[in-house]
Coordinates of C-alpha atoms in Angstrom, one line a residue:
M27 CA -5.9 33.7 -8.0
A28 CA -5.4 33.1 -4.3
I29 CA -7.4 30.4 -2.4
R30 CA -7.4 30.0 1.4
T31 CA -7.7 26.8 3.5
Q32 CA -6.5 25.2 6.6
V33 CA -4.7 22.1 5.1
G34 CA -3.4 21.7 1.6
I35 CA -3.3 18.2 0.4
V36 CA -1.2 17.1 -2.6
G37 CA -2.3 13.8 -4.0
A38 CA -5.8 12.2 -4.4
G39 CA -4.8 8.6 -3.7
P40 CA -5.9 6.7 -0.7
A41 CA -3.7 8.7 1.7
G42 CA -4.8 12.2 0.6
L43 CA -8.5 11.3 0.2
T44 CA -8.6 9.5 3.6
L45 CA -6.9 12.5 5.3
A46 CA -9.4 14.9 3.6
H47 CA -12.3 12.9 4.8
L48 CA -11.1 12.5 8.3
L49 CA -10.4 16.2 8.5
H50 CA -13.9 17.0 7.2
L51 CA -15.4 14.9 10.0
C52 CA -13.5 17.0 12.4
G53 CA -14.7 20.3 10.9
I54 CA -11.2 21.1 9.4
E55 CA -11.1 22.6 5.9
S56 CA -8.8 21.2 3.2
V57 CA -8.1 21.4 -0.5
V58 CA -7.0 18.3 -2.5
L59 CA -4.9 18.6 -5.5
E60 CA -4.3 15.8 -8.1
A61 CA -2.1 15.7 -11.2
R62 CA -3.9 12.9 -12.8
S63 CA -7.5 12.6 -14.1
R64 CA -10.4 11.3 -12.0
G65 CA -10.8 8.4 -14.2
H66 CA -7.1 7.4 -13.9
C67 CA -7.3 7.5 -10.0
E68 CA -10.5 5.5 -10.0
E69 CA -9.5 2.9 -12.5
R70 CA -5.9 2.2 -11.7
V71 CA -5.5 -1.4 -10.5
R72 CA -3.2 -1.6 -7.5
A73 CA -3.4 -2.9 -4.0
G74 CA -6.3 -5.0 -2.8
V75 CA -5.7 -6.4 0.6
L76 CA -7.0 -4.3 3.5
E77 CA -5.9 -4.8 7.0
Q78 CA -8.6 -5.2 9.8
G79 CA -7.7 -1.6 11.1
T80 CA -8.1 -0.1 7.6
V81 CA -11.4 -1.7 7.2
D82 CA -12.6 -0.6 10.7
L83 CA -11.6 3.0 10.0
L84 CA -13.3 3.2 6.7
I85 CA -16.5 1.8 8.1
E86 CA -16.4 3.8 11.3
S87 CA -15.8 7.1 9.3
G88 CA -18.8 6.4 7.0
V89 CA -17.3 5.3 3.7
G90 CA -17.6 1.6 4.2
A91 CA -21.0 0.7 3.0
R92 CA -20.0 -0.8 -0.3
L93 CA -16.9 -2.3 1.2
K94 CA -19.2 -4.2 3.6
R95 CA -21.4 -5.3 0.8
E96 CA -18.7 -6.3 -1.8
G97 CA -15.5 -6.9 0.2
L98 CA -14.3 -10.5 0.4
V99 CA -13.4 -11.2 4.1
H100 CA -10.6 -13.8 4.6
H101 CA -9.8 -15.4 7.9
G102 CA -6.6 -17.0 6.7
V103 CA -3.9 -17.4 4.1
N104 CA -2.2 -20.3 2.5
L105 CA 1.5 -21.0 2.2
R106 CA 2.4 -23.6 -0.5
F107 CA 5.8 -25.2 -0.8
G108 CA 7.2 -28.7 -1.3
G109 CA 3.9 -29.8 -2.9
G110 CA 1.9 -29.1 0.2
T111 CA -0.5 -26.4 1.4
H112 CA -0.4 -25.0 4.9
R113 CA -3.1 -22.6 6.1
I114 CA -2.4 -19.8 8.6
D115 CA -5.5 -19.3 10.6
F116 CA -5.9 -15.5 11.3
A117 CA -9.0 -15.7 13.3
E118 CA -7.7 -18.3 15.7
L119 CA -4.3 -16.8 16.1
T120 CA -5.3 -13.0 16.4
G121 CA -8.6 -13.1 18.3
G122 CA -10.9 -13.1 15.3
R123 CA -9.2 -10.5 13.2
A124 CA -9.1 -10.8 9.3
I125 CA -8.3 -9.2 6.1
T126 CA -10.7 -8.0 3.4
I127 CA -10.1 -8.1 -0.4
Y128 CA -11.2 -4.8 -1.8
G129 CA -9.4 -3.0 -4.6
Q130 CA -7.6 0.2 -4.1
S131 CA -9.5 1.7 -6.9
E132 CA -12.8 0.8 -5.2
V133 CA -11.5 2.5 -2.0
T134 CA -10.6 5.6 -4.1
K135 CA -14.1 5.6 -5.7
D136 CA -15.7 5.6 -2.3
L137 CA -13.5 8.3 -1.0
I138 CA -14.0 10.5 -4.0
G139 CA -17.8 10.0 -3.8
A140 CA -17.7 11.1 -0.1
R141 CA -15.6 14.1 -0.9
L142 CA -17.9 15.3 -3.6
A143 CA -20.9 14.7 -1.5
A144 CA -19.5 16.9 1.2
E145 CA -18.6 19.6 -1.4
G146 CA -15.0 19.5 -0.4
P147 CA -12.5 21.2 -2.9
L148 CA -11.0 18.4 -5.0
Y149 CA -9.0 19.4 -8.2
F150 CA -8.0 16.8 -10.7
D151 CA -5.8 17.5 -13.7
V152 CA -3.6 20.1 -12.1
N153 CA 0.0 20.7 -13.2
D154 CA 3.0 22.9 -12.3
V155 CA 2.4 22.0 -8.6
S156 CA 5.1 23.3 -6.1
V157 CA 5.2 23.7 -2.4
Q158 CA 6.5 26.9 -0.9
D159 CA 7.4 28.5 2.5
F160 CA 6.6 25.3 4.4
D161 CA 9.4 26.3 6.8
S162 CA 7.3 29.3 7.8
A163 CA 3.9 29.9 9.4
T164 CA 2.4 30.7 6.0
P165 CA 3.0 27.8 3.6
K166 CA 1.7 28.0 0.0
I167 CA 1.1 25.6 -2.8
H168 CA 1.3 26.9 -6.3
F169 CA -0.5 25.0 -9.1
R170 CA -2.0 25.6 -12.5
K171 CA -5.7 24.5 -13.2
D172 CA -7.4 25.0 -16.6
G173 CA -4.4 27.1 -17.7
E174 CA -4.7 29.5 -14.9
L175 CA -2.0 29.9 -12.2
R176 CA -3.3 29.6 -8.6
E177 CA -1.9 29.9 -5.2
L178 CA -3.3 28.0 -2.2
H179 CA -2.5 29.5 1.2
C180 CA -2.8 27.1 4.1
D181 CA -1.7 26.4 7.6
F182 CA -0.1 22.9 6.8
I183 CA 0.8 20.9 3.7
A184 CA 0.2 17.2 3.5
G185 CA 2.4 15.6 0.9
C186 CA 0.4 12.6 -0.2
D187 CA 1.5 12.6 -3.8
G188 CA 3.6 9.2 -4.0
F189 CA 7.1 8.3 -4.5
H190 CA 7.4 10.3 -7.8
G191 CA 5.6 13.4 -6.4
V192 CA 6.9 17.0 -5.9
C193 CA 6.6 17.2 -2.1
R194 CA 9.6 15.1 -0.9
P195 CA 11.9 16.5 -3.6
A196 CA 11.1 20.0 -2.4
L197 CA 13.0 19.3 0.8
A198 CA 16.5 20.7 0.7
D199 CA 19.5 18.3 0.6
G200 CA 20.5 17.3 4.1
T201 CA 17.0 17.8 5.5
V202 CA 16.1 14.2 5.3
R203 CA 18.0 10.9 5.4
V204 CA 17.0 8.1 2.9
Y205 CA 17.1 4.3 3.6
E206 CA 16.5 2.1 0.7
K207 CA 17.0 -1.4 -0.8
S208 CA 16.4 -2.8 -4.2
Y209 CA 15.7 -6.5 -4.8
P210 CA 17.1 -8.6 -7.7
F211 CA 13.6 -9.6 -9.0
A212 CA 10.2 -8.3 -9.8
W213 CA 6.5 -9.3 -10.1
L214 CA 4.7 -9.9 -13.3
G215 CA 1.1 -9.3 -12.4
I216 CA -2.0 -10.1 -14.3
L217 CA -5.7 -9.4 -13.9
A218 CA -7.8 -12.3 -15.5
Q219 CA -11.5 -12.7 -16.1
A220 CA -11.5 -16.0 -14.1
P221 CA -13.2 -17.1 -10.9
P222 CA -10.6 -17.2 -8.1
S223 CA -9.3 -20.9 -7.7
S224 CA -9.0 -20.6 -4.0
D225 CA -11.2 -19.1 -1.3
E226 CA -8.1 -17.5 0.3
L227 CA -4.8 -16.2 -1.0
I228 CA -1.9 -18.6 -1.8
Y229 CA 1.7 -17.7 -1.4
A230 CA 3.8 -20.2 -3.3
Y231 CA 7.6 -20.9 -3.0
H232 CA 8.9 -22.9 -6.0
E233 CA 12.2 -23.8 -7.6
L234 CA 10.9 -21.7 -10.6
G235 CA 10.3 -18.7 -8.6
F236 CA 7.7 -17.2 -6.4
A237 CA 3.9 -17.0 -7.3
L238 CA 0.9 -15.5 -5.6
L239 CA -2.8 -16.2 -6.2
S240 CA -5.0 -13.2 -5.2
M241 CA -8.4 -11.9 -6.4
R242 CA -10.3 -8.7 -6.8
S243 CA -13.9 -10.2 -6.9
P244 CA -15.7 -13.4 -7.4
Q245 CA -15.2 -13.0 -11.2
L246 CA -11.7 -11.5 -11.2
S247 CA -8.4 -13.2 -10.3
R248 CA -5.2 -11.2 -9.5
L249 CA -2.1 -13.3 -10.0
Y250 CA 1.7 -12.7 -9.8
L251 CA 4.9 -14.6 -10.6
Q252 CA 8.4 -13.7 -9.9
C253 CA 10.4 -12.5 -12.8
A254 CA 13.5 -10.4 -13.6
P255 CA 13.4 -6.6 -12.8
D256 CA 14.2 -5.9 -16.5
E257 CA 11.7 -8.3 -17.9
D258 CA 10.3 -7.4 -21.2
I259 CA 6.5 -7.9 -21.0
R260 CA 6.3 -8.5 -24.7
E261 CA 8.2 -11.8 -24.1
W262 CA 5.4 -13.0 -21.9
P263 CA 2.4 -14.1 -24.0
D264 CA -0.7 -15.3 -22.1
A265 CA 0.1 -19.0 -22.7
R266 CA 3.5 -18.7 -21.1
I267 CA 2.1 -16.8 -18.1
W268 CA -0.5 -19.5 -17.4
E269 CA 2.0 -22.3 -18.0
Q270 CA 4.4 -20.8 -15.3
L271 CA 1.5 -20.1 -12.9
Q272 CA 0.1 -23.7 -13.2
K273 CA 3.6 -25.1 -12.3
R274 CA 4.5 -22.8 -9.5
L275 CA 1.1 -22.9 -7.8
A276 CA 0.6 -26.6 -8.3
G277 CA -0.1 -28.8 -5.3
D278 CA -2.5 -31.3 -3.6
G279 CA -4.3 -32.2 -6.9
W280 CA -5.4 -28.6 -7.1
K281 CA -5.7 -26.8 -10.5
L282 CA -5.6 -23.2 -11.4
T283 CA -8.6 -21.8 -13.3
E284 CA -7.6 -19.8 -16.3
G285 CA -9.4 -17.0 -18.3
P286 CA -8.8 -14.0 -20.5
I287 CA -6.1 -11.8 -19.3
V288 CA -7.2 -8.2 -19.3
Q289 CA -4.2 -6.5 -17.8
K290 CA -0.5 -7.4 -17.3
S291 CA 2.4 -5.4 -15.9
V292 CA 5.9 -5.8 -14.3
T293 CA 6.5 -4.2 -10.9
K294 CA 10.0 -3.9 -9.4
M295 CA 10.6 -4.6 -5.8
H296 CA 11.9 -1.7 -3.6
S297 CA 12.2 -0.8 0.0
F298 CA 12.4 2.9 0.8
V299 CA 12.1 5.1 3.9
V300 CA 12.7 8.8 4.4
E301 CA 13.4 10.2 7.9
P302 CA 12.0 12.4 9.2
M303 CA 8.6 12.4 7.6
Q304 CA 8.0 16.1 8.3
Y305 CA 9.8 19.4 8.0
G306 CA 8.4 22.6 9.2
R307 CA 4.7 22.6 8.2
L308 CA 5.1 19.9 5.5
F309 CA 4.1 16.4 6.4
L310 CA 4.8 13.4 4.1
A311 CA 2.5 10.4 4.1
G312 CA 2.1 7.2 2.3
D313 CA 4.4 6.4 -0.7
A314 CA 5.8 9.9 -0.5
A315 CA 7.6 8.8 2.7
H316 CA 8.0 5.0 2.3
I317 CA 7.8 2.1 -0.1
V318 CA 7.5 -1.6 0.7
P319 CA 7.8 -4.6 -1.4
P320 CA 4.3 -5.8 -2.1
T321 CA 4.8 -9.3 -0.7
G322 CA 3.2 -8.3 2.7
A323 CA 0.3 -6.3 1.2
K324 CA 1.2 -3.2 3.3
G325 CA 1.4 -0.2 1.0
L326 CA -2.1 1.1 1.1
N327 CA -2.6 0.1 4.8
L328 CA 0.6 1.9 5.8
A329 CA -0.6 5.1 4.0
V330 CA -3.9 5.0 5.8
A331 CA -2.1 4.5 9.2
D332 CA 0.0 7.7 8.5
V333 CA -2.9 9.9 7.8
R334 CA -4.9 8.6 10.7
I335 CA -2.1 9.7 12.9
L336 CA -1.8 13.1 11.1
A337 CA -5.5 13.7 11.2
R338 CA -5.7 13.2 15.0
A339 CA -2.7 15.5 15.4
L340 CA -4.3 18.2 13.3
S341 CA -7.6 17.8 15.1
E342 CA -5.8 18.4 18.5
F343 CA -4.1 21.5 17.2
Y344 CA -7.2 23.1 15.9
S345 CA -9.3 22.2 18.9
S346 CA -6.9 22.9 21.7
G347 CA -3.9 24.5 20.3
R348 CA -1.7 21.5 21.2
T349 CA 1.4 21.0 18.9
D350 CA 3.0 18.0 20.6
L351 CA 1.2 15.4 18.5
L352 CA 2.2 17.3 15.3
D353 CA 5.8 17.5 16.6
D354 CA 5.8 13.7 17.2
Y355 CA 4.1 12.8 13.9
S356 CA 7.2 11.4 12.3
A357 CA 8.4 9.5 15.3
T358 CA 4.9 8.0 15.8
C359 CA 4.6 6.9 12.2
L360 CA 8.1 5.6 11.8
R361 CA 7.8 3.2 14.7
R362 CA 5.1 1.4 12.6
V363 CA 6.8 2.0 9.3
W364 CA 9.9 0.1 10.3
K365 CA 8.0 -2.8 11.8
V366 CA 6.1 -3.0 8.5
Q367 CA 9.4 -2.8 6.5
R368 CA 10.7 -5.7 8.6
F369 CA 7.7 -7.8 7.9
S370 CA 7.6 -7.1 4.2
W371 CA 11.3 -7.7 3.8
W372 CA 10.9 -11.0 5.8
M373 CA 8.1 -12.2 3.6
T374 CA 9.9 -11.3 0.5
A375 CA 13.2 -13.0 1.6
M376 CA 11.4 -16.2 2.7
L377 CA 9.4 -16.8 -0.5
H378 CA 11.5 -15.6 -3.4
R379 CA 14.4 -17.4 -5.3
Y380 CA 17.4 -15.1 -5.3
P381 CA 19.6 -15.2 -8.5
G382 CA 22.5 -17.5 -8.1
D383 CA 21.3 -18.7 -4.7
E384 CA 23.0 -21.7 -3.2
P385 CA 21.5 -25.0 -2.1
F386 CA 22.1 -23.7 1.5
D387 CA 20.0 -20.7 1.0
Q388 CA 17.2 -22.8 -0.6
R389 CA 17.2 -25.3 2.4
R390 CA 17.2 -22.4 4.8
Q391 CA 14.1 -20.9 3.2
L392 CA 12.3 -24.2 3.3
A393 CA 13.2 -24.6 6.9
E394 CA 11.8 -21.2 7.7
L395 CA 8.6 -22.0 5.9
D396 CA 8.4 -25.3 7.8
Y397 CA 8.9 -23.5 11.1
V398 CA 6.2 -20.8 10.3
T399 CA 3.7 -23.5 9.4
S400 CA 4.4 -25.9 12.2
S401 CA 5.0 -23.5 15.1
R402 CA 2.2 -21.6 16.8
A403 CA 4.6 -18.8 17.6
G404 CA 5.9 -18.6 14.0
A405 CA 2.4 -18.7 12.6
Q406 CA 1.2 -16.1 15.1
T407 CA 3.9 -13.7 14.1
L408 CA 2.9 -13.9 10.5
A409 CA -0.8 -13.6 11.3
E410 CA -0.4 -10.6 13.6
N411 CA 1.6 -8.6 11.1
Y412 CA -0.6 -9.6 8.1
V413 CA -3.9 -8.5 9.6
G414 CA -2.3 -5.4 11.0
L415 CA -0.4 -4.3 14.0
P416 CA -2.2 -2.2 16.7
F417 CA -2.1 1.5 16.2
E418 CA 0.3 3.5 18.4
G419 CA -0.2 7.1 19.5
L420 CA -4.0 7.1 19.1
A421 CA -5.1 6.6 22.7

């Protein structure tokens, strides 16, 4: 069974769904294919910190009504070390910009709702997906839906199917270059039915290891603590988790509010970039092209930045025939990607205890934290990166 569209999108995460939505607003047809179920996409708990630019885009494109009602706007973040707490004032340092706490699953729900309301083709539970002929003018995507083999003919393919998807591996050896770095620690993350113990996020540097207090709503806390990459989650009963969080986040007479843990998982830390992010008529976006450690809260935001650039390039192509923006897609994205990689690595290196680290390294980390929290220039660097760098190539 053959289907025809203008842009075939593999992956119904934030990258793929945002791209489909932006293309729809430009009058460009697309078909979105997703290997997982709708329920899985809408309920999977992942990122929850949105940059100012991401929030602005969602609102301006008409999918931000619930975000405006339910999102928690934060105008700063806290760094805790040496028993003291130091606030980085985003609003004062960046001209009023902020971040918003709003879960990736909620963004996904909003985008799926918009896609279905627009009656745009969106297929869940597809399998046997493969991208074909993307080095020609007639790319195709083969997939199976409800047991039936189908062929999607399109002008372009957007690979938004994540790090473990099929699009990037479809590129021939030697086509792209991979840059990657693995870290000698991981995050043990929990979702707890407990009111957040702070109005804003707390990043804690501690001799026992890093910890982070975040949130998903006024009733749900999201917390993380540093652990080994091969940590067995079964060795972390709830009482041990709360004990470690209490110790690592302690300070200023403050106490962490506990509650039932409804989810726990271990996430390894990894930096990854593939260059270029395009080949022929296949364009990679989001986790298919790059992974950042979660310390800087950049994964979802970087994916949205990619497809914002891609949507504009496709719009120019279909409205005027221009190909220069499509040709420059990878170079434009990678300028932002590498700046975000630098920031994510820097936050990770500053806040985590490395196995076998020497007293010199510990003192260096504390000195860096002291500088960031006592110097306006240092604090502004963190603030500007955290709320989101300006978009390039979108003038």
